Coordinates of C-alpha atoms in Angstrom, one line a residue:
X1 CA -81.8 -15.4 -35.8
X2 CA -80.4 -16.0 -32.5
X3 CA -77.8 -18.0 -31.6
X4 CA -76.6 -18.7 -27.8
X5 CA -73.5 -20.9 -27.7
X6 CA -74.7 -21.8 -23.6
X7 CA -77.7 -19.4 -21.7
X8 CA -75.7 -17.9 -19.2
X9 CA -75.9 -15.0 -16.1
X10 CA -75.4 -11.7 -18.2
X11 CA -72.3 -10.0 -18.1
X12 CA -73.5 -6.7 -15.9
X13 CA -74.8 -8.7 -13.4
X14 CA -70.9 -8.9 -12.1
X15 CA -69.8 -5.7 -13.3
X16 CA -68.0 -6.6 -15.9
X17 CA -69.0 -5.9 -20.5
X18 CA -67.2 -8.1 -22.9
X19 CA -69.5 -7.9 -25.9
X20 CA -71.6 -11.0 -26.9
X21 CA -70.1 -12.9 -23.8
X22 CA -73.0 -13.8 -21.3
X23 CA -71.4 -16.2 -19.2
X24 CA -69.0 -18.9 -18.4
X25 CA -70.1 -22.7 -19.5
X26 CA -68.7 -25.9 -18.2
X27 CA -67.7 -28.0 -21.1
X28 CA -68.2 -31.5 -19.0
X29 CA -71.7 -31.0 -17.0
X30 CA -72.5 -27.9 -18.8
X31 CA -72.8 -25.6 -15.1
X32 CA -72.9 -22.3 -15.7
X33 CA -71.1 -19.3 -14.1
X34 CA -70.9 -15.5 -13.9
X35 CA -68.1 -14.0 -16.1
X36 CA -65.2 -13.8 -13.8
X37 CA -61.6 -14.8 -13.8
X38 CA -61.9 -18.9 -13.4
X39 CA -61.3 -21.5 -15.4
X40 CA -62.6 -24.8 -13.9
X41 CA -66.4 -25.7 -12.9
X42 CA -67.0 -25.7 -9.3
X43 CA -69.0 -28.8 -10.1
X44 CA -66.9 -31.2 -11.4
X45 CA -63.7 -29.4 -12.2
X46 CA -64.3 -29.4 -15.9
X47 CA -62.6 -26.5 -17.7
X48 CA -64.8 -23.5 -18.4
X49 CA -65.4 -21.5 -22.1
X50 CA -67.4 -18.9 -23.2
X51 CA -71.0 -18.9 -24.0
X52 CA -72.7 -16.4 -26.0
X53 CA -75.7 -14.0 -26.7
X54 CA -75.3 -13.4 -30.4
X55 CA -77.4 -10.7 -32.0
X56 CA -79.4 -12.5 -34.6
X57 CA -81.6 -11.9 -37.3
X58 CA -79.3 -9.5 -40.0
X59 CA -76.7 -11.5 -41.4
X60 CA -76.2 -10.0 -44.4
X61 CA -75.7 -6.8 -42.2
X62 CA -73.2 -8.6 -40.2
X63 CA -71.0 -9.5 -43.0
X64 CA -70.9 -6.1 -44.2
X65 CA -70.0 -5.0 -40.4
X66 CA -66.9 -7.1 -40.5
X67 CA -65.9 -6.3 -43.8
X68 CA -65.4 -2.5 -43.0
X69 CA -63.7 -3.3 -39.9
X70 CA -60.2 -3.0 -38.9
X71 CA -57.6 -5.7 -41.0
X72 CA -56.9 -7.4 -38.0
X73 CA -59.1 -9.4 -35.4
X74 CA -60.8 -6.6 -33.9
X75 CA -63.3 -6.9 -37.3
X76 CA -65.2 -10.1 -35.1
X77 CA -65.7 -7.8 -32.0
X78 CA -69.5 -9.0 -32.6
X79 CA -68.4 -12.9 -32.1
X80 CA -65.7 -12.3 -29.4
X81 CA -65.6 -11.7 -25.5
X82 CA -64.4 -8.1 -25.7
X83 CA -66.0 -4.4 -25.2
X84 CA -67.3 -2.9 -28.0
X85 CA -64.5 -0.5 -28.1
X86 CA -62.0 -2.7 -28.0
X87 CA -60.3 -1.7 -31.4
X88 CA -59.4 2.0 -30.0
X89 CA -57.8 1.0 -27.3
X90 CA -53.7 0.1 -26.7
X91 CA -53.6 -3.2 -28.2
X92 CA -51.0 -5.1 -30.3
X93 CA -54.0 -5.6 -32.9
X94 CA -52.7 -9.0 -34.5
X95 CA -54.3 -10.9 -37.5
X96 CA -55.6 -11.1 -40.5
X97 CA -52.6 -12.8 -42.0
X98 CA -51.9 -13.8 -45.4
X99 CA -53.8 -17.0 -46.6
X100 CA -51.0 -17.8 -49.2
X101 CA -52.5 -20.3 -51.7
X102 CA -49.5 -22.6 -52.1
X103 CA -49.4 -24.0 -55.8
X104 CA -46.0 -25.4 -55.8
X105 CA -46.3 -26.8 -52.6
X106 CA -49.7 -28.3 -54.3
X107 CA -47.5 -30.0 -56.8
X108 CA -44.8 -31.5 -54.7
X109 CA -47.1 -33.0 -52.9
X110 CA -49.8 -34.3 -55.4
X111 CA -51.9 -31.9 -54.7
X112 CA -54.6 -31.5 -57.1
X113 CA -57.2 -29.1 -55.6
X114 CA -56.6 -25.7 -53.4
X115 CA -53.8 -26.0 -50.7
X116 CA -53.8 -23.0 -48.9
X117 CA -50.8 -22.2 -46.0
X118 CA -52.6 -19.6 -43.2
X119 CA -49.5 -18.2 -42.4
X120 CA -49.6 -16.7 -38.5
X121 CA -46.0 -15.4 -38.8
X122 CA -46.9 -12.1 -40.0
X123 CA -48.4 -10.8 -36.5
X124 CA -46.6 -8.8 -34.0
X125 CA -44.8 -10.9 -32.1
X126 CA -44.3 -13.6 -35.2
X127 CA -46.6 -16.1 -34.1
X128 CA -50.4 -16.8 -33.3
X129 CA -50.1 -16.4 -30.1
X130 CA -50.7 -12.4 -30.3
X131 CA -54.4 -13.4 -31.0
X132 CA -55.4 -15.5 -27.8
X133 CA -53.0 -12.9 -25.7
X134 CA -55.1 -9.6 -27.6
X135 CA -58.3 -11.1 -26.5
X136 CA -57.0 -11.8 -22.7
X137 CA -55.9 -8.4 -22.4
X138 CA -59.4 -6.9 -22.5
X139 CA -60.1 -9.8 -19.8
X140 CA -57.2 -8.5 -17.9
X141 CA -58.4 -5.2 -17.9
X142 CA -62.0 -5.6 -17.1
X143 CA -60.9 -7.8 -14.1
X144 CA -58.6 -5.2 -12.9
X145 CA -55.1 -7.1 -13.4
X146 CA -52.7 -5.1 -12.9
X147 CA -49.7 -7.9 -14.1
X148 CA -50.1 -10.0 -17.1
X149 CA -48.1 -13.7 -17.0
X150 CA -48.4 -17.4 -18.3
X151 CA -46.4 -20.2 -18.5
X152 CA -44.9 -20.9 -22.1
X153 CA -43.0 -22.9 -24.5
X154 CA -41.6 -19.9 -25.7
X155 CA -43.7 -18.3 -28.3
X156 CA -46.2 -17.0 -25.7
X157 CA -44.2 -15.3 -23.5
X158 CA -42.9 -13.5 -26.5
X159 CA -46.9 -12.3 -27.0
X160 CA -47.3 -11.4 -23.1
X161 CA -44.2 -9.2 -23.0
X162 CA -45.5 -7.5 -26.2
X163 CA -49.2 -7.3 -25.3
X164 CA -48.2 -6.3 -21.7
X165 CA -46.0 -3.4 -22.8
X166 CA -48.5 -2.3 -25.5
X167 CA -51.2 -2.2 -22.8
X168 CA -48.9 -0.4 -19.9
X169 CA -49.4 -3.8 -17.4
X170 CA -46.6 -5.3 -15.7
X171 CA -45.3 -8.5 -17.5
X172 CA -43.8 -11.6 -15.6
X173 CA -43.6 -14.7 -17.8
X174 CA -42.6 -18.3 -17.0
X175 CA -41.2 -20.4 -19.5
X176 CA -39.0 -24.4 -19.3
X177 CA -35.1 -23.0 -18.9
X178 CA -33.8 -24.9 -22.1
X179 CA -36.0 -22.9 -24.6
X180 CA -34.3 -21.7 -27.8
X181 CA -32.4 -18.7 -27.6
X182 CA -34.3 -16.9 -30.4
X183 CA -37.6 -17.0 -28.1
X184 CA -35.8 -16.3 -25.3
X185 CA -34.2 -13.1 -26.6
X186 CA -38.2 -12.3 -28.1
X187 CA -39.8 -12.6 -24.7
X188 CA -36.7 -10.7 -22.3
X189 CA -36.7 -8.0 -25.0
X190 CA -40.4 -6.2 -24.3
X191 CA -38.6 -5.4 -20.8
X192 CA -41.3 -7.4 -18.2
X193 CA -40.1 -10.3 -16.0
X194 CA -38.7 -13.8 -17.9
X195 CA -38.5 -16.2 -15.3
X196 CA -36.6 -19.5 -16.2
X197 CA -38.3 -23.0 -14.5
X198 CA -36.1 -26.2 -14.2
X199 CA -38.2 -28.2 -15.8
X200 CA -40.8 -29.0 -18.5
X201 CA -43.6 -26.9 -19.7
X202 CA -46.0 -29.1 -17.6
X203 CA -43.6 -28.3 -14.3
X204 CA -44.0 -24.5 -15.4
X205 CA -47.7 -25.0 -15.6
X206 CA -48.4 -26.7 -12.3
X207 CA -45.9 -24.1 -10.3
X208 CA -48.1 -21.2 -12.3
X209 CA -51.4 -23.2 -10.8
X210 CA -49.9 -22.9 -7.3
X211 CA -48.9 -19.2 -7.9
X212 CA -52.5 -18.2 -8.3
X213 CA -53.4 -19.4 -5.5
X214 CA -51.0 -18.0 -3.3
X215 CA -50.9 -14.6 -2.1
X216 CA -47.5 -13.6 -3.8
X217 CA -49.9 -14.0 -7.0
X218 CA -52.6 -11.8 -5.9
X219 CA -53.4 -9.6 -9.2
X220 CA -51.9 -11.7 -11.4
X221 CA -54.2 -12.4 -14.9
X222 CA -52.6 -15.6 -16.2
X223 CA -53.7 -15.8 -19.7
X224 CA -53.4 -19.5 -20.0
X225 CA -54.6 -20.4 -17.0
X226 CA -57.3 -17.8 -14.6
X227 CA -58.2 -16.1 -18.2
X228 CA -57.7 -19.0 -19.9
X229 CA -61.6 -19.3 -21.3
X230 CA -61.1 -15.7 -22.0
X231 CA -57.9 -16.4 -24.2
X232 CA -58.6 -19.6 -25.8
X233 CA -61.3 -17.2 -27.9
X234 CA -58.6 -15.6 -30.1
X235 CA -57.7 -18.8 -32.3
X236 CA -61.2 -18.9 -32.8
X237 CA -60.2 -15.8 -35.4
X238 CA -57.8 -18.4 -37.1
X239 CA -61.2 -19.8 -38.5
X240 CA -63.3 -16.8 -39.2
X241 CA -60.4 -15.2 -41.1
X242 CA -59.8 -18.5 -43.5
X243 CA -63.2 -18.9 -44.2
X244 CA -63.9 -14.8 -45.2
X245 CA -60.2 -15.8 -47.1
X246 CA -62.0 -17.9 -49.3
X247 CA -64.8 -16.3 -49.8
X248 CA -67.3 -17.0 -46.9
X249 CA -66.5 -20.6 -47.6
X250 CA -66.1 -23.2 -45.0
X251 CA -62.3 -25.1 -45.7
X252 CA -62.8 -28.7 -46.7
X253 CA -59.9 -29.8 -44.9
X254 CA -57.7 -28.2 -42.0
X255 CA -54.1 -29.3 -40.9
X256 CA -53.7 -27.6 -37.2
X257 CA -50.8 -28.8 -35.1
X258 CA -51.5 -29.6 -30.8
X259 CA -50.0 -28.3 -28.1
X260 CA -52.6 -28.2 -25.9
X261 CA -55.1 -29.2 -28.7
X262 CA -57.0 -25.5 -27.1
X263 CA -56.1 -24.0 -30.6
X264 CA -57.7 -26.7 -32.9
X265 CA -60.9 -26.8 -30.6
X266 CA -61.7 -23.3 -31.1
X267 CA -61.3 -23.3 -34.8
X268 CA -63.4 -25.9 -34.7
X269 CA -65.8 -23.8 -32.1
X270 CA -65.6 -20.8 -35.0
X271 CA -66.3 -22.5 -37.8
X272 CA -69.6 -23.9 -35.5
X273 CA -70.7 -20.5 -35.2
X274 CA -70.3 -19.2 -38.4
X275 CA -72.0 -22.0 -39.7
X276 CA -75.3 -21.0 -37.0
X277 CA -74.9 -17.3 -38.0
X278 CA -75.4 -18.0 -41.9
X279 CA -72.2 -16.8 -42.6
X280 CA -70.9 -19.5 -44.3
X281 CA -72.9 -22.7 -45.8
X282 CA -73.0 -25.8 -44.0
X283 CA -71.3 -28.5 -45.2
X284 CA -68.7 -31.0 -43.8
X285 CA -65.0 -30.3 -43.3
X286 CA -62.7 -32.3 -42.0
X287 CA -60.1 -31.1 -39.2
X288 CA -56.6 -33.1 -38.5
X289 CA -54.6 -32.8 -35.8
X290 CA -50.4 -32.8 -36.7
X291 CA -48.1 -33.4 -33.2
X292 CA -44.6 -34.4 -33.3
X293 CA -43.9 -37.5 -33.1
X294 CA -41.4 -37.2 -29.8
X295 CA -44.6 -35.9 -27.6
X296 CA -47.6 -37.3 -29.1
X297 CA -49.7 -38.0 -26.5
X298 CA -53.0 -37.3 -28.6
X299 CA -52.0 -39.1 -31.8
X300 CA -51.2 -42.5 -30.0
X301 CA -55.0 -41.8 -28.4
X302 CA -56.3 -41.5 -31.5
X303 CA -54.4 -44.3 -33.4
X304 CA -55.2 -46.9 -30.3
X305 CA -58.9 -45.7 -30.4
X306 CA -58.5 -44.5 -26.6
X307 CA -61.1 -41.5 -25.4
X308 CA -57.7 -41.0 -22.7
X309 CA -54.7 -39.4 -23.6
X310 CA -52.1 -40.5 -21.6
X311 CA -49.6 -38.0 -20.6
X312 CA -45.3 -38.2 -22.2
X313 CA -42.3 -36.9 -21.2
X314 CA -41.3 -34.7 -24.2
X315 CA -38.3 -35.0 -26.3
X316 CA -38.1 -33.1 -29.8
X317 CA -37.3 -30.1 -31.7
X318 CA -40.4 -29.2 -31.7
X319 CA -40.7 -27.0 -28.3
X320 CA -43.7 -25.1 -29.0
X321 CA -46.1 -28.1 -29.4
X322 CA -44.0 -29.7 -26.1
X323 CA -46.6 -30.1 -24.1
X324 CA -46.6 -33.7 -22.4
X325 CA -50.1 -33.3 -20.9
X326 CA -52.6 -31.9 -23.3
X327 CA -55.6 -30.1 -21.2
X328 CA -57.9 -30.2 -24.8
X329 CA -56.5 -33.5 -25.9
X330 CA -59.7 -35.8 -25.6
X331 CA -61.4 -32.9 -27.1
X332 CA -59.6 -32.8 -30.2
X333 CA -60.2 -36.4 -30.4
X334 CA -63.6 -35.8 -30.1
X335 CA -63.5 -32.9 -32.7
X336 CA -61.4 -35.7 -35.4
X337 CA -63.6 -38.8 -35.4
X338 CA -66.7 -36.4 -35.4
X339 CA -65.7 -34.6 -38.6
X340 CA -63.8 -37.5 -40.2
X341 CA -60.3 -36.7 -40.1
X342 CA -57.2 -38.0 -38.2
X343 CA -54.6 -37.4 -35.8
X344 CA -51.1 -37.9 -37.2
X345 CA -47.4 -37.1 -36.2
X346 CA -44.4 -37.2 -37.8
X347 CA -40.5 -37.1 -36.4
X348 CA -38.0 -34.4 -36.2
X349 CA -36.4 -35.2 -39.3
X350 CA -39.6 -34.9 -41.7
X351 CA -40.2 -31.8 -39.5
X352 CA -37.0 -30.4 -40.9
X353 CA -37.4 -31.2 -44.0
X354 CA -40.9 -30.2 -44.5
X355 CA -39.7 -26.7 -42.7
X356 CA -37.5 -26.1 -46.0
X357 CA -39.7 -28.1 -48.7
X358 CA -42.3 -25.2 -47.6
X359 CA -39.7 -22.5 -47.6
X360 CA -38.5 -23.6 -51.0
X361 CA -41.5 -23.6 -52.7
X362 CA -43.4 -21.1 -51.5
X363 CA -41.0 -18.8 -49.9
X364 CA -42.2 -19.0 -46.0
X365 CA -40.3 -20.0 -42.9
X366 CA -41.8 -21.6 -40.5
X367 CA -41.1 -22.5 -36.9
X368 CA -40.8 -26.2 -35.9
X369 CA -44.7 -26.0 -35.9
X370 CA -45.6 -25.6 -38.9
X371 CA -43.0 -28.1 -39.8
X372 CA -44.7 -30.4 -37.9
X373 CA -48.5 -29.2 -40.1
X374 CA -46.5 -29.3 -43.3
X375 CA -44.8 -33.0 -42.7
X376 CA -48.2 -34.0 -41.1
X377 CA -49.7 -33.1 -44.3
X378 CA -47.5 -34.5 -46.7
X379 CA -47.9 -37.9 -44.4
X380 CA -51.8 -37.8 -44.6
X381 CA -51.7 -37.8 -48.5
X382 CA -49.1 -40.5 -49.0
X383 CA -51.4 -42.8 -46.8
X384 CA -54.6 -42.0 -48.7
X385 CA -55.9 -40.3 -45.4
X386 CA -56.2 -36.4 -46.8
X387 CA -58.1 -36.1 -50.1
X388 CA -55.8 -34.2 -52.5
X389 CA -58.5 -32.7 -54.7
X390 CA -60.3 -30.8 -52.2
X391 CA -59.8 -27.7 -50.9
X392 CA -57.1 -27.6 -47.8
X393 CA -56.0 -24.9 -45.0
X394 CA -52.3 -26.0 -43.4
X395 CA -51.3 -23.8 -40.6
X396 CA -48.1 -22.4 -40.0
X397 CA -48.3 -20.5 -36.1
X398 CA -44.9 -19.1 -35.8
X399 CA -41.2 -17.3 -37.6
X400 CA -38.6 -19.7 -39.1
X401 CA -36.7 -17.0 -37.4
X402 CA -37.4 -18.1 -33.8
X403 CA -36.1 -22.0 -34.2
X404 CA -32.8 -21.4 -36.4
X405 CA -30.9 -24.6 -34.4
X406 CA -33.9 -26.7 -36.2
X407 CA -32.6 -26.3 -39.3
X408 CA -28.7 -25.0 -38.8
X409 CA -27.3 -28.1 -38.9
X410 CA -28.6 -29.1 -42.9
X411 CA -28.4 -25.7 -44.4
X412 CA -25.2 -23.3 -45.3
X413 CA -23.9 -21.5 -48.2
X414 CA -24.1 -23.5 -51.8
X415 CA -20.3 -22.4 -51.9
X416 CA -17.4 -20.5 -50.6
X417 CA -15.6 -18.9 -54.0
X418 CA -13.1 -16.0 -54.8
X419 CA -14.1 -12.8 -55.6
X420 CA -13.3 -13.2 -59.4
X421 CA -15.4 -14.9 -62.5
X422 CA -13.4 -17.7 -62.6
X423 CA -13.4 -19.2 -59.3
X424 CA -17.3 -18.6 -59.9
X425 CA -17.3 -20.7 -62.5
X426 CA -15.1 -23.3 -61.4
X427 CA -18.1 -23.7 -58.1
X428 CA -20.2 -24.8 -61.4
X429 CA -22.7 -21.7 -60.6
X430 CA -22.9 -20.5 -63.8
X431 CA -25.9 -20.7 -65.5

């Protein structure tokens, strides 16, 4: 069977092999264009993906293909937009992270199917963004960048550094100057360039848009923005690892938090695939967004029934998902009325306290993030709005580890005591 995502010019025909890719694809008019470092249609400015020649015909075959492969992301070479050798060279190598099936958590929160936590702070850098960053590399390289940047909210700059080292490129990253220190310290550490911008992750962004096209950023791959279609492929491994997690089985219900909403499409574009590859059976699942409720542009769309998301001025703990003007927000409303679920949001104080509700019962720290995909979660099923008997996915991208301040202020030592029995006892410690 074959399945083509988007027909498309073939990749030799501008010099360049990433796999399966075959082209780039216009996601507004559907215009398509040569593999190449761009990221907007040339007819109407709509952002660009990938689009695909799959090999067809063996599925079975391809199954057994992935499971001998590497444990990490390289084992979907055959569904992503890199060379076929990809897995030999330099490479951070993230994913295939724990899906930790989350029975206590299950029972706080009246869970009475599966709820599973896809826990993303077990790659390299500590969050998911070594996947999109692993997968923009090989762009990088078959482009002939010779410096890898982006703009960040912290996490991602973190991945660049890491990636850029790993791959012996030249790093310079651009990230809001009011980050927390923890990702600050993660991103200067891998030795490139960490360039503080007085402003907002949207005034990083459009100063990173002017830098390409200025001279000064002449060689310059930006992940997120010139290899941006390139990049956005890797969270598309967020899905094809959950589903081979359970067994080749399609999720019933997914919990993804938005920054852009770029990560939630393209586990809905993976999930798409697998489904027209016979990998998994089709059936429906349902896919919820989770934002914070200080910039939550996408979930006021949603709960006003707009098709426009209209941009905010962040304000919330939540850093990593601070990103006022969403580039994949109607698209993720798209992707949540289609498949039946929701977009929700929740404030910085259920983020906290989701953050150590997971960590209690299940033993995982998560970043603000998946604060915001646990408390979004919890919220969902007191409303009647998530099904607690069927089988659910909750993501958590990023280390507890990077956003200590979130949680310093509620959490210290049970007790300061003596070094002797009796002042132990006197705390009321003993059992």
């Amino acid at each position: 069977m074959a399945v083509q995502a988007a027909a498309g010019t073939p990749a030799d025909t501008v010099g360049v092999s990433l796999g399966p890719a075959a082209a780039l694809s216009c996601r507004e008019c559907g215009e398509r264009t040569p593999l190449g470092p761009v990221f907007a249609c040339e007819a109407c400015f709509g952002p660009l993906e990938i689009a695909y020649d799959f090999p067809g015909g063996d599925t079975e075959g391809l199954r057994k293909r992935i499971e001998a492969g590497p444990d990490n992301i390289w084992r979907y070479a055959p569904l992503l937009p890199v060379p076929e050798d990809v897995a030999a060279k330099p490479n951070t190598n993230p994913g295939f992270t724990k899906l930790v099936r989350a029975d206590r958590l299950a029972r706080e929160l009246g869970v009475t199917g599966s709820l599973h936590i896809k826990d993303d702070s077990g790659n390299p850098t500590h969050s998911f963004k070594d996947r999109v960053v692993a997968i923009a590399v090989e762009a990088a390289r078959a482009f002939g960048f010779t410096t890898l940047s982006c703009s960040s909210t912290g996490n991602l700059a973190g991945a660049v550094g890491a990636a850029a080292a790993r791959a012996g490129l030249r790093s310079c990253v651009f990230i809001p100057h009011d980050l927390e220190q923890g990702k600050v310290v993660m991103a200067a550490v891998y030795g490139g360039e960490l360039v503080g911008i007085e402003g907002n992750y949207d005034d990083v962004n459009r100063f990173c848009s002017e830098l390409i096209g200025d001279p000064a950023g002449e060689g310059w791959g930006f992940v997120n923005v010139n290899l941006r279609p390139y990049y956005a492929e890797g969270s598309k491994t967020l899905a094809y690892e959950i589903c081979e997690q359970l067994g080749w089985r399609l999720p019933d219900q997914l919990v993804v938090p938005i920054a852009s909403g770029s990560q939630l499409t393209k586990i809905d574009k993976g999930l798409k695939e697998l489904i027209a590859l016979g990998l998994v059976e089709d059936r429906p699942y349902r896919i919820f967004g989770a934002q914070a409720e200080g910039c939550s542009p996408v979930s006021r769309a949603f709960k006003d029934g707009h098709d426009v998301v209209r941009p905010v001025r962040p304000d919330t703990i939540a850093k990593s998902l601070a990103i006022g003007n969403p580039a994949d927000g109607p698209y993720v409303l798209d992707i949540a009325r289609r498949t039946g679920g929701a977009v929700e949001d929740v404030d910085d104080p259920r983020i906290v306290d989701a953050i150590k509700l997971l960590a209690r019962t299940e033993g995982i720290f998560a970043e603000t993030a998946g604060g915001v995909t646990v408390g979004v979660t919890k919220k969902l099923i007191e409303e009647g709005r998530l099904d607690p008997a069927l089988t659910t996915v909750v993501l958590n991208t990023g280390d507890g580890l990077k956003t200590l301040d979130a949680v310093a202020p509620t959490t210290g030592p049970t007790a300061v005591i003596r070094p002797n029995l009796d002042s132990f006892r006197e705390a009321g410690l003993a059992s």
